[in-house]
PDB file of C-alpha atoms in Angstrom:
ATOM      1  CA  UNK A   6       0.000   0.000   0.000  1.00 76.00           C
ATOM      2  CA  UNK A   7       1.308   3.437  -0.983  1.00 82.00           C
ATOM      3  CA  UNK A   8       0.171   6.782   0.378  1.00 88.00           C
ATOM      4  CA  UNK A   9       0.952   9.806  -1.801  1.00 90.00           C
ATOM      5  CA  UNK A  10       1.005  13.306  -0.311  1.00 91.00           C
ATOM      6  CA  UNK A  11       1.320  16.345  -2.617  1.00 90.00           C
ATOM      7  CA  UNK A  12       2.299  19.574  -0.845  1.00 91.00           C
ATOM      8  CA  UNK A  13       2.405  23.096  -2.299  1.00 91.00           C
ATOM      9  CA  UNK A  14       3.082  25.695   0.435  1.00 88.00           C
ATOM     10  CA  UNK A  15       0.030  25.149   2.697  1.00 86.00           C
ATOM     11  CA  UNK A  16      -2.136  23.185   0.225  1.00 90.00           C
ATOM     12  CA  UNK A  17      -2.075  19.385   0.501  1.00 91.00           C
ATOM     13  CA  UNK A  18      -3.548  16.515  -1.525  1.00 93.00           C
ATOM     14  CA  UNK A  19      -3.593  13.032   0.002  1.00 92.00           C
ATOM     15  CA  UNK A  20      -4.422   9.864  -1.914  1.00 90.00           C
ATOM     16  CA  UNK A  21      -4.288   6.196  -0.968  1.00 87.00           C
ATOM     17  CA  UNK A  22      -6.141   2.970  -1.725  1.00 84.00           C
ATOM     18  CA  UNK A  23      -7.091   2.678   1.962  1.00 87.00           C
ATOM     19  CA  UNK A  24      -9.538   5.263   3.349  1.00 89.00           C
ATOM     20  CA  UNK A  25      -8.532   4.385   6.918  1.00 91.00           C
ATOM     21  CA  UNK A  26      -4.906   5.258   6.142  1.00 92.00           C
ATOM     22  CA  UNK A  27      -5.976   8.655   4.752  1.00 92.00           C
ATOM     23  CA  UNK A  28      -8.055   9.362   7.863  1.00 92.00           C
ATOM     24  CA  UNK A  29      -5.179   8.379  10.154  1.00 92.00           C
ATOM     25  CA  UNK A  30      -2.762  10.654   8.300  1.00 92.00           C
ATOM     26  CA  UNK A  31      -5.226  13.559   8.391  1.00 93.00           C
ATOM     27  CA  UNK A  32      -5.669  13.076  12.148  1.00 93.00           C
ATOM     28  CA  UNK A  33      -1.907  13.085  12.665  1.00 93.00           C
ATOM     29  CA  UNK A  34      -1.431  16.241  10.576  1.00 91.00           C
ATOM     30  CA  UNK A  35      -4.293  17.985  12.376  1.00 92.00           C
ATOM     31  CA  UNK A  36      -2.826  17.077  15.767  1.00 91.00           C
ATOM     32  CA  UNK A  37       0.596  18.408  14.719  1.00 91.00           C
ATOM     33  CA  UNK A  38      -0.282  21.447  12.578  1.00 89.00           C
ATOM     34  CA  UNK A  39      -4.054  22.035  13.050  1.00 89.00           C
ATOM     35  CA  UNK A  40      -5.149  21.616   9.427  1.00 89.00           C
ATOM     36  CA  UNK A  41      -8.528  22.238   7.781  1.00 90.00           C
ATOM     37  CA  UNK A  42     -10.028  19.208   6.018  1.00 90.00           C
ATOM     38  CA  UNK A  43     -11.824  20.313   2.824  1.00 89.00           C
ATOM     39  CA  UNK A  44     -13.054  16.805   1.981  1.00 88.00           C
ATOM     40  CA  UNK A  45     -13.033  15.267  -1.488  1.00 89.00           C
ATOM     41  CA  UNK A  46     -10.716  17.054  -3.908  1.00 88.00           C
ATOM     42  CA  UNK A  47     -12.563  19.563  -6.101  1.00 90.00           C
ATOM     43  CA  UNK A  48     -10.273  22.632  -6.283  1.00 89.00           C
ATOM     44  CA  UNK A  49      -6.491  22.942  -6.120  1.00 88.00           C
ATOM     45  CA  UNK A  50      -4.191  25.806  -7.182  1.00 87.00           C
ATOM     46  CA  UNK A  51      -6.771  27.345  -9.483  1.00 86.00           C
ATOM     47  CA  UNK A  52      -7.781  24.028 -11.068  1.00 90.00           C
ATOM     48  CA  UNK A  53     -11.211  22.488 -10.635  1.00 92.00           C
ATOM     49  CA  UNK A  54     -11.458  18.701 -10.359  1.00 92.00           C
ATOM     50  CA  UNK A  55     -14.716  17.041 -11.430  1.00 90.00           C
ATOM     51  CA  UNK A  56     -15.417  13.364 -10.775  1.00 88.00           C
ATOM     52  CA  UNK A  57     -17.113  11.440 -13.580  1.00 86.00           C
ATOM     53  CA  UNK A  58     -17.817   7.778 -14.347  1.00 84.00           C
ATOM     54  CA  UNK A  59     -14.819   7.758 -16.736  1.00 83.00           C
ATOM     55  CA  UNK A  60     -12.301   9.370 -14.385  1.00 87.00           C
ATOM     56  CA  UNK A  61     -11.475  12.977 -13.538  1.00 90.00           C
ATOM     57  CA  UNK A  62     -11.835  16.221 -15.479  1.00 92.00           C
ATOM     58  CA  UNK A  63      -9.421  19.091 -14.801  1.00 92.00           C
ATOM     59  CA  UNK A  64     -10.639  22.558 -15.802  1.00 93.00           C
ATOM     60  CA  UNK A  65     -10.045  26.225 -14.962  1.00 93.00           C
ATOM     61  CA  UNK A  66     -13.587  27.483 -15.422  1.00 92.00           C
ATOM     62  CA  UNK A  67     -13.484  29.942 -12.507  1.00 92.00           C
ATOM     63  CA  UNK A  68     -10.171  31.425 -13.654  1.00 92.00           C
ATOM     64  CA  UNK A  69     -11.377  31.594 -17.273  1.00 92.00           C
ATOM     65  CA  UNK A  70     -14.611  33.320 -16.234  1.00 93.00           C
ATOM     66  CA  UNK A  71     -12.692  35.930 -14.230  1.00 91.00           C
ATOM     67  CA  UNK A  72     -10.299  36.550 -17.132  1.00 91.00           C
ATOM     68  CA  UNK A  73     -13.114  36.986 -19.646  1.00 92.00           C
ATOM     69  CA  UNK A  74     -15.394  39.087 -17.419  1.00 90.00           C
ATOM     70  CA  UNK A  75     -12.881  41.911 -17.135  1.00 82.00           C
ATOM     71  CA  UNK A  76     -11.342  41.560 -20.577  1.00 88.00           C
ATOM     72  CA  UNK A  77     -10.329  44.874 -22.158  1.00 90.00           C
ATOM     73  CA  UNK A  78     -10.227  43.438 -25.680  1.00 91.00           C
ATOM     74  CA  UNK A  79     -13.099  42.941 -28.118  1.00 89.00           C
ATOM     75  CA  UNK A  80     -13.941  39.246 -27.746  1.00 88.00           C
ATOM     76  CA  UNK A  81     -17.570  39.383 -28.877  1.00 88.00           C
ATOM     77  CA  UNK A  82     -16.890  37.413 -32.063  1.00 91.00           C
ATOM     78  CA  UNK A  83     -16.217  33.658 -31.661  1.00 91.00           C
ATOM     79  CA  UNK A  84     -13.049  32.020 -32.984  1.00 91.00           C
ATOM     80  CA  UNK A  85     -12.897  28.362 -33.991  1.00 92.00           C
ATOM     81  CA  UNK A  86      -9.120  27.880 -33.692  1.00 93.00           C
ATOM     82  CA  UNK A  87      -6.632  28.854 -30.956  1.00 92.00           C
ATOM     83  CA  UNK A  88      -4.514  30.712 -33.501  1.00 89.00           C
ATOM     84  CA  UNK A  89      -5.361  32.297 -36.875  1.00 86.00           C
ATOM     85  CA  UNK A  90      -4.762  29.753 -39.642  1.00 84.00           C
ATOM     86  CA  UNK A  91      -1.433  30.038 -41.512  1.00 82.00           C
ATOM     87  CA  UNK A  92      -0.405  33.080 -39.440  1.00 83.00           C
ATOM     88  CA  UNK A  93       3.344  33.706 -39.149  1.00 84.00           C
ATOM     89  CA  UNK A  94       4.123  36.366 -36.547  1.00 86.00           C
ATOM     90  CA  UNK A  95       7.031  38.694 -37.248  1.00 87.00           C
ATOM     91  CA  UNK A  96       8.947  41.166 -35.038  1.00 87.00           C
ATOM     92  CA  UNK A  97       8.370  43.830 -37.702  1.00 88.00           C
ATOM     93  CA  UNK A  98       5.376  46.151 -37.892  1.00 90.00           C
ATOM     94  CA  UNK A  99       3.678  49.003 -36.099  1.00 93.00           C
ATOM     95  CA  UNK A 100       4.322  48.991 -32.353  1.00 93.00           C
ATOM     96  CA  UNK A 101       1.406  48.346 -29.997  1.00 93.00           C
ATOM     97  CA  UNK A 102       1.567  51.087 -27.339  1.00 92.00           C
ATOM     98  CA  UNK A 103       0.056  49.232 -24.358  1.00 93.00           C
ATOM     99  CA  UNK A 104       2.857  46.754 -23.621  1.00 93.00           C
ATOM    100  CA  UNK A 105       1.596  45.996 -20.096  1.00 94.00           C
ATOM    101  CA  UNK A 106      -1.809  44.903 -21.396  1.00 94.00           C
ATOM    102  CA  UNK A 107      -0.182  42.565 -23.910  1.00 95.00           C
ATOM    103  CA  UNK A 108       2.058  41.031 -21.231  1.00 95.00           C
ATOM    104  CA  UNK A 109      -0.867  40.652 -18.834  1.00 94.00           C
ATOM    105  CA  UNK A 110      -3.054  38.673 -21.223  1.00 95.00           C
ATOM    106  CA  UNK A 111      -0.246  36.482 -22.542  1.00 95.00           C
ATOM    107  CA  UNK A 112       0.603  35.687 -18.904  1.00 95.00           C
ATOM    108  CA  UNK A 113      -3.016  34.785 -18.187  1.00 94.00           C
ATOM    109  CA  UNK A 114      -3.156  32.540 -21.245  1.00 95.00           C
ATOM    110  CA  UNK A 115       0.087  30.894 -20.168  1.00 94.00           C
ATOM    111  CA  UNK A 116      -1.430  29.988 -16.784  1.00 93.00           C
ATOM    112  CA  UNK A 117      -4.486  28.627 -18.591  1.00 93.00           C
ATOM    113  CA  UNK A 118      -2.342  26.085 -20.502  1.00 91.00           C
ATOM    114  CA  UNK A 119      -2.199  23.935 -17.347  1.00 91.00           C
ATOM    115  CA  UNK A 120      -5.554  22.474 -18.385  1.00 91.00           C
ATOM    116  CA  UNK A 121      -5.836  23.793 -21.960  1.00 91.00           C
ATOM    117  CA  UNK A 122      -3.177  21.930 -23.943  1.00 88.00           C
ATOM    118  CA  UNK A 123      -4.748  23.182 -27.168  1.00 90.00           C
ATOM    119  CA  UNK A 124      -3.410  26.660 -26.346  1.00 92.00           C
ATOM    120  CA  UNK A 125       0.241  25.601 -26.040  1.00 88.00           C
ATOM    121  CA  UNK A 126       1.338  26.523 -29.566  1.00 87.00           C
ATOM    122  CA  UNK A 127      -0.480  29.853 -29.554  1.00 91.00           C
ATOM    123  CA  UNK A 128       0.950  30.865 -26.174  1.00 93.00           C
ATOM    124  CA  UNK A 129       4.545  29.980 -27.057  1.00 88.00           C
ATOM    125  CA  UNK A 130       4.195  31.999 -30.275  1.00 89.00           C
ATOM    126  CA  UNK A 131       2.761  35.045 -28.492  1.00 93.00           C
ATOM    127  CA  UNK A 132       5.331  34.868 -25.678  1.00 92.00           C
ATOM    128  CA  UNK A 133       8.187  35.610 -28.097  1.00 89.00           C
ATOM    129  CA  UNK A 134       7.135  39.263 -28.462  1.00 91.00           C
ATOM    130  CA  UNK A 135       6.645  40.327 -24.849  1.00 91.00           C
ATOM    131  CA  UNK A 136       9.398  42.967 -25.049  1.00 90.00           C
ATOM    132  CA  UNK A 137       8.006  44.832 -28.077  1.00 91.00           C
ATOM    133  CA  UNK A 138       4.536  43.699 -29.243  1.00 94.00           C
ATOM    134  CA  UNK A 139       3.155  44.912 -32.539  1.00 93.00           C
ATOM    135  CA  UNK A 140      -0.434  45.483 -33.682  1.00 94.00           C
ATOM    136  CA  UNK A 141      -0.455  42.078 -35.398  1.00 93.00           C
ATOM    137  CA  UNK A 142       0.535  40.447 -32.094  1.00 94.00           C
ATOM    138  CA  UNK A 143      -2.305  41.993 -30.069  1.00 95.00           C
ATOM    139  CA  UNK A 144      -4.697  40.976 -32.858  1.00 94.00           C
ATOM    140  CA  UNK A 145      -3.468  37.376 -32.450  1.00 94.00           C
ATOM    141  CA  UNK A 146      -3.935  37.606 -28.654  1.00 95.00           C
ATOM    142  CA  UNK A 147      -7.494  38.832 -29.223  1.00 95.00           C
ATOM    143  CA  UNK A 148      -8.143  35.879 -31.548  1.00 95.00           C
ATOM    144  CA  UNK A 149      -6.863  33.399 -28.942  1.00 95.00           C
ATOM    145  CA  UNK A 150      -8.993  34.908 -26.162  1.00 95.00           C
ATOM    146  CA  UNK A 151     -12.028  34.810 -28.483  1.00 95.00           C
ATOM    147  CA  UNK A 152     -11.349  31.086 -28.917  1.00 95.00           C
ATOM    148  CA  UNK A 153     -11.114  30.656 -25.122  1.00 94.00           C
ATOM    149  CA  UNK A 154     -14.424  32.506 -24.747  1.00 93.00           C
ATOM    150  CA  UNK A 155     -15.981  30.184 -27.349  1.00 90.00           C
ATOM    151  CA  UNK A 156     -14.627  27.017 -25.651  1.00 90.00           C
ATOM    152  CA  UNK A 157     -14.524  28.001 -21.978  1.00 86.00           C
ATOM    153  CA  UNK A 158     -15.631  24.578 -20.718  1.00 82.00           C
ATOM    154  CA  UNK A 159     -12.736  22.591 -22.177  1.00 90.00           C
ATOM    155  CA  UNK A 160     -10.204  20.807 -19.948  1.00 91.00           C
ATOM    156  CA  UNK A 161      -8.261  17.575 -19.473  1.00 91.00           C
ATOM    157  CA  UNK A 162      -9.910  14.175 -19.042  1.00 90.00           C
ATOM    158  CA  UNK A 163      -7.880  11.763 -16.925  1.00 90.00           C
ATOM    159  CA  UNK A 164      -9.396   8.422 -17.900  1.00 88.00           C
ATOM    160  CA  UNK A 165      -9.589   5.584 -15.410  1.00 82.00           C
ATOM    161  CA  UNK A 166      -7.903   2.470 -16.872  1.00 81.00           C
ATOM    162  CA  UNK A 167      -6.211  -0.739 -15.768  1.00 79.00           C
ATOM    163  CA  UNK A 168      -3.691  -0.588 -18.644  1.00 79.00           C
ATOM    164  CA  UNK A 169      -1.128   1.970 -17.460  1.00 83.00           C
ATOM    165  CA  UNK A 170       1.165   2.183 -20.478  1.00 87.00           C
ATOM    166  CA  UNK A 171       3.283   5.204 -21.328  1.00 89.00           C
ATOM    167  CA  UNK A 172       3.266   6.650 -24.859  1.00 89.00           C
ATOM    168  CA  UNK A 173       5.208   9.607 -26.215  1.00 91.00           C
ATOM    169  CA  UNK A 174       4.574  11.664 -29.360  1.00 91.00           C
ATOM    170  CA  UNK A 175       6.955  14.229 -30.844  1.00 87.00           C
ATOM    171  CA  UNK A 176       6.883  16.517 -33.872  1.00 85.00           C
ATOM    172  CA  UNK A 177       8.675  19.509 -35.334  1.00 83.00           C
ATOM    173  CA  UNK A 178       7.804  22.322 -37.717  1.00 81.00           C
ATOM    174  CA  UNK A 179      11.183  22.803 -39.344  1.00 78.00           C
ATOM    175  CA  UNK A 180      12.421  26.410 -39.832  1.00 68.00           C
ATOM    176  CA  UNK A 181       8.929  27.740 -39.223  1.00 73.00           C
ATOM    177  CA  UNK A 182      10.132  31.059 -37.781  1.00 72.00           C
ATOM    178  CA  UNK A 183      10.495  33.339 -40.816  1.00 70.00           C
ATOM    179  CA  UNK A 184      12.919  35.757 -39.126  1.00 73.00           C
ATOM    180  CA  UNK A 185      15.334  33.289 -37.438  1.00 75.00           C
ATOM    181  CA  UNK A 186      14.672  30.029 -39.379  1.00 78.00           C
ATOM    182  CA  UNK A 187      14.387  28.192 -36.073  1.00 80.00           C
ATOM    183  CA  UNK A 188      12.007  25.271 -35.651  1.00 83.00           C
ATOM    184  CA  UNK A 189       8.950  24.934 -33.445  1.00 82.00           C
ATOM    185  CA  UNK A 190       9.026  21.600 -31.619  1.00 83.00           C
ATOM    186  CA  UNK A 191       6.525  19.847 -29.409  1.00 85.00           C
ATOM    187  CA  UNK A 192       5.953  16.611 -27.552  1.00 87.00           C
ATOM    188  CA  UNK A 193       3.242  15.078 -25.375  1.00 89.00           C
ATOM    189  CA  UNK A 194       3.248  12.102 -22.994  1.00 90.00           C
ATOM    190  CA  UNK A 195       0.197   9.917 -22.367  1.00 90.00           C
ATOM    191  CA  UNK A 196      -0.241   7.617 -19.362  1.00 89.00           C
ATOM    192  CA  UNK A 197      -2.890   5.237 -20.606  1.00 86.00           C
ATOM    193  CA  UNK A 198      -5.062   7.638 -22.592  1.00 87.00           C
ATOM    194  CA  UNK A 199      -4.497  10.605 -20.282  1.00 89.00           C
ATOM    195  CA  UNK A 200      -2.087  13.461 -21.098  1.00 90.00           C
ATOM    196  CA  UNK A 201       0.365  14.030 -18.231  1.00 87.00           C
ATOM    197  CA  UNK A 202       3.069  16.217 -19.783  1.00 87.00           C
ATOM    198  CA  UNK A 203       3.565  18.362 -22.881  1.00 85.00           C
ATOM    199  CA  UNK A 204       5.740  21.127 -24.273  1.00 83.00           C
ATOM    200  CA  UNK A 205       5.767  23.433 -27.292  1.00 80.00           C
ATOM    201  CA  UNK A 206       8.836  25.603 -27.825  1.00 82.00           C
ATOM    202  CA  UNK A 207      10.910  27.417 -30.411  1.00 80.00           C
ATOM    203  CA  UNK A 208      14.399  25.906 -30.515  1.00 79.00           C
ATOM    204  CA  UNK A 209      17.468  27.942 -29.579  1.00 78.00           C
ATOM    205  CA  UNK A 210      19.513  26.501 -32.460  1.00 79.00           C
ATOM    206  CA  UNK A 211      19.067  26.272 -36.228  1.00 83.00           C
ATOM    207  CA  UNK A 212      18.864  22.805 -37.787  1.00 82.00           C
ATOM    208  CA  UNK A 213      20.034  22.227 -41.350  1.00 81.00           C
ATOM    209  CA  UNK A 214      17.362  19.689 -42.199  1.00 81.00           C
ATOM    210  CA  UNK A 215      13.932  18.549 -41.069  1.00 81.00           C
ATOM    211  CA  UNK A 216      15.086  15.056 -40.063  1.00 80.00           C
ATOM    212  CA  UNK A 217      17.906  16.507 -37.961  1.00 82.00           C
ATOM    213  CA  UNK A 218      15.382  18.591 -36.032  1.00 84.00           C
ATOM    214  CA  UNK A 219      12.959  15.678 -35.692  1.00 84.00           C
ATOM    215  CA  UNK A 220      15.746  13.517 -34.304  1.00 83.00           C
ATOM    216  CA  UNK A 221      16.680  16.218 -31.781  1.00 84.00           C
ATOM    217  CA  UNK A 222      13.071  16.348 -30.601  1.00 85.00           C
ATOM    218  CA  UNK A 223      13.016  12.562 -30.237  1.00 86.00           C
ATOM    219  CA  UNK A 224      16.167  12.778 -28.105  1.00 85.00           C
ATOM    220  CA  UNK A 225      14.608  15.436 -25.884  1.00 86.00           C
ATOM    221  CA  UNK A 226      11.381  13.434 -25.652  1.00 88.00           C
ATOM    222  CA  UNK A 227      13.330  10.294 -24.677  1.00 89.00           C
ATOM    223  CA  UNK A 228      15.027  12.200 -21.834  1.00 91.00           C
ATOM    224  CA  UNK A 229      11.641  13.392 -20.592  1.00 91.00           C
ATOM    225  CA  UNK A 230      10.287   9.836 -20.765  1.00 91.00           C
ATOM    226  CA  UNK A 231      13.210   8.555 -18.669  1.00 92.00           C
ATOM    227  CA  UNK A 232      12.479  11.126 -15.970  1.00 92.00           C
ATOM    228  CA  UNK A 233       8.727  10.398 -15.978  1.00 91.00           C
ATOM    229  CA  UNK A 234       9.356   6.633 -15.728  1.00 92.00           C
ATOM    230  CA  UNK A 235      11.569   7.092 -12.666  1.00 91.00           C
ATOM    231  CA  UNK A 236       9.000   9.385 -11.049  1.00 89.00           C
ATOM    232  CA  UNK A 237       6.117   6.973 -11.677  1.00 88.00           C
ATOM    233  CA  UNK A 238       8.177   4.042 -10.353  1.00 88.00           C
ATOM    234  CA  UNK A 239       8.714   5.980  -7.118  1.00 86.00           C
ATOM    235  CA  UNK A 240       4.930   6.357  -6.921  1.00 84.00           C
ATOM    236  CA  UNK A 241       4.551   2.572  -7.186  1.00 82.00           C
ATOM    237  CA  UNK A 242       3.679   2.224 -10.886  1.00 83.00           C
ATOM    238  CA  UNK A 243       5.791  -0.578 -12.343  1.00 83.00           C
ATOM    239  CA  UNK A 244       6.081  -2.291 -15.721  1.00 82.00           C
ATOM    240  CA  UNK A 245       6.175   0.870 -17.843  1.00 83.00           C
ATOM    241  CA  UNK A 246       9.136  -0.224 -19.978  1.00 78.00           C
ATOM    242  CA  UNK A 247       9.474  -0.405 -22.927  1.00 85.00           C
ATOM    243  CA  UNK A 248       7.966   2.973 -23.789  1.00 87.00           C
ATOM    244  CA  UNK A 249       6.716   3.627 -27.315  1.00 87.00           C
ATOM    245  CA  UNK A 250       8.074   6.862 -28.803  1.00 87.00           C
ATOM    246  CA  UNK A 251       6.118   7.976 -31.871  1.00 88.00           C
ATOM    247  CA  UNK A 252       7.579  10.055 -34.687  1.00 87.00           C
ATOM    248  CA  UNK A 253       6.416  10.474 -38.291  1.00 84.00           C
ATOM    249  CA  UNK A 254       9.781  11.324 -39.903  1.00 81.00           C
ATOM    250  CA  UNK A 255      11.237   8.234 -41.619  1.00 82.00           C
ATOM    251  CA  UNK A 256      14.792   9.610 -41.861  1.00 81.00           C
ATOM    252  CA  UNK A 257      14.827  10.248 -38.100  1.00 79.00           C
ATOM    253  CA  UNK A 258      13.616   6.708 -37.451  1.00 79.00           C
ATOM    254  CA  UNK A 259      16.400   5.297 -39.632  1.00 81.00           C
ATOM    255  CA  UNK A 260      19.006   7.294 -37.687  1.00 79.00           C
ATOM    256  CA  UNK A 261      17.554   6.097 -34.371  1.00 77.00           C
ATOM    257  CA  UNK A 262      17.721   2.448 -35.493  1.00 81.00           C
ATOM    258  CA  UNK A 263      21.267   2.739 -36.864  1.00 80.00           C
ATOM    259  CA  UNK A 264      23.942   2.374 -34.136  1.00 71.00           C
ATOM    260  CA  UNK A 265      26.656   3.892 -36.363  1.00 76.00           C
ATOM    261  CA  UNK A 266      27.833   7.355 -35.303  1.00 64.00           C
ATOM    262  CA  UNK A 267      26.117  10.255 -37.117  1.00 65.00           C
ATOM    263  CA  UNK A 268      27.354  13.801 -36.916  1.00 65.00           C
TER     264      UNK A 268
END
């Protein structure tokens, strides 16, 4: 039997397969520190937890409602995508005068990505222009917030399953940044059918080919998988190896299978 305690400053989550063990631990903590028992988990660090027949749903409805209620941008029109289709943001253009407003809303959107993985690409794109936003950038922020307003109930479904297998997916948009020719890379990890980790980022280096960049992303994804496996094993989840790493670039797969040194 394993008891897991998650602590963030003065907020605590306790989980265990034995209710009596949870009650005993709560009694001990209350005797030592005088804690307040809030019962079944439903809210933690700005995230709402809903219990369904399929598992748990993580959302940020309250935070989203507060962000939209006082929004200073025109979000009356709905948007169907997190980012305008085929849009390539550039550092050139007419400067947007209200830099603080731009930073504030990009920061709010960044916090929202904890439960809105569909916003990851848009937020990483908008975050690159915090120092000097242009009119095109604030227009893109407005589009993203319109999408959030149109899909405010979305979140993450953590599905209950007996088959706890780990899967990783990686991809790269080679040289997608028109000004620096750097690639946008991303990966996501699934435990069973539930997303537990993801990242979308513009690379700090320039790759000479698409398969070179895809291979770099696979390497980064493999490192992340190794860390996640060790963490889950400490939590008592065994038998995760071998982990399937998915990539759609055939040249990268050939390099990964070939043990000969490649520059």
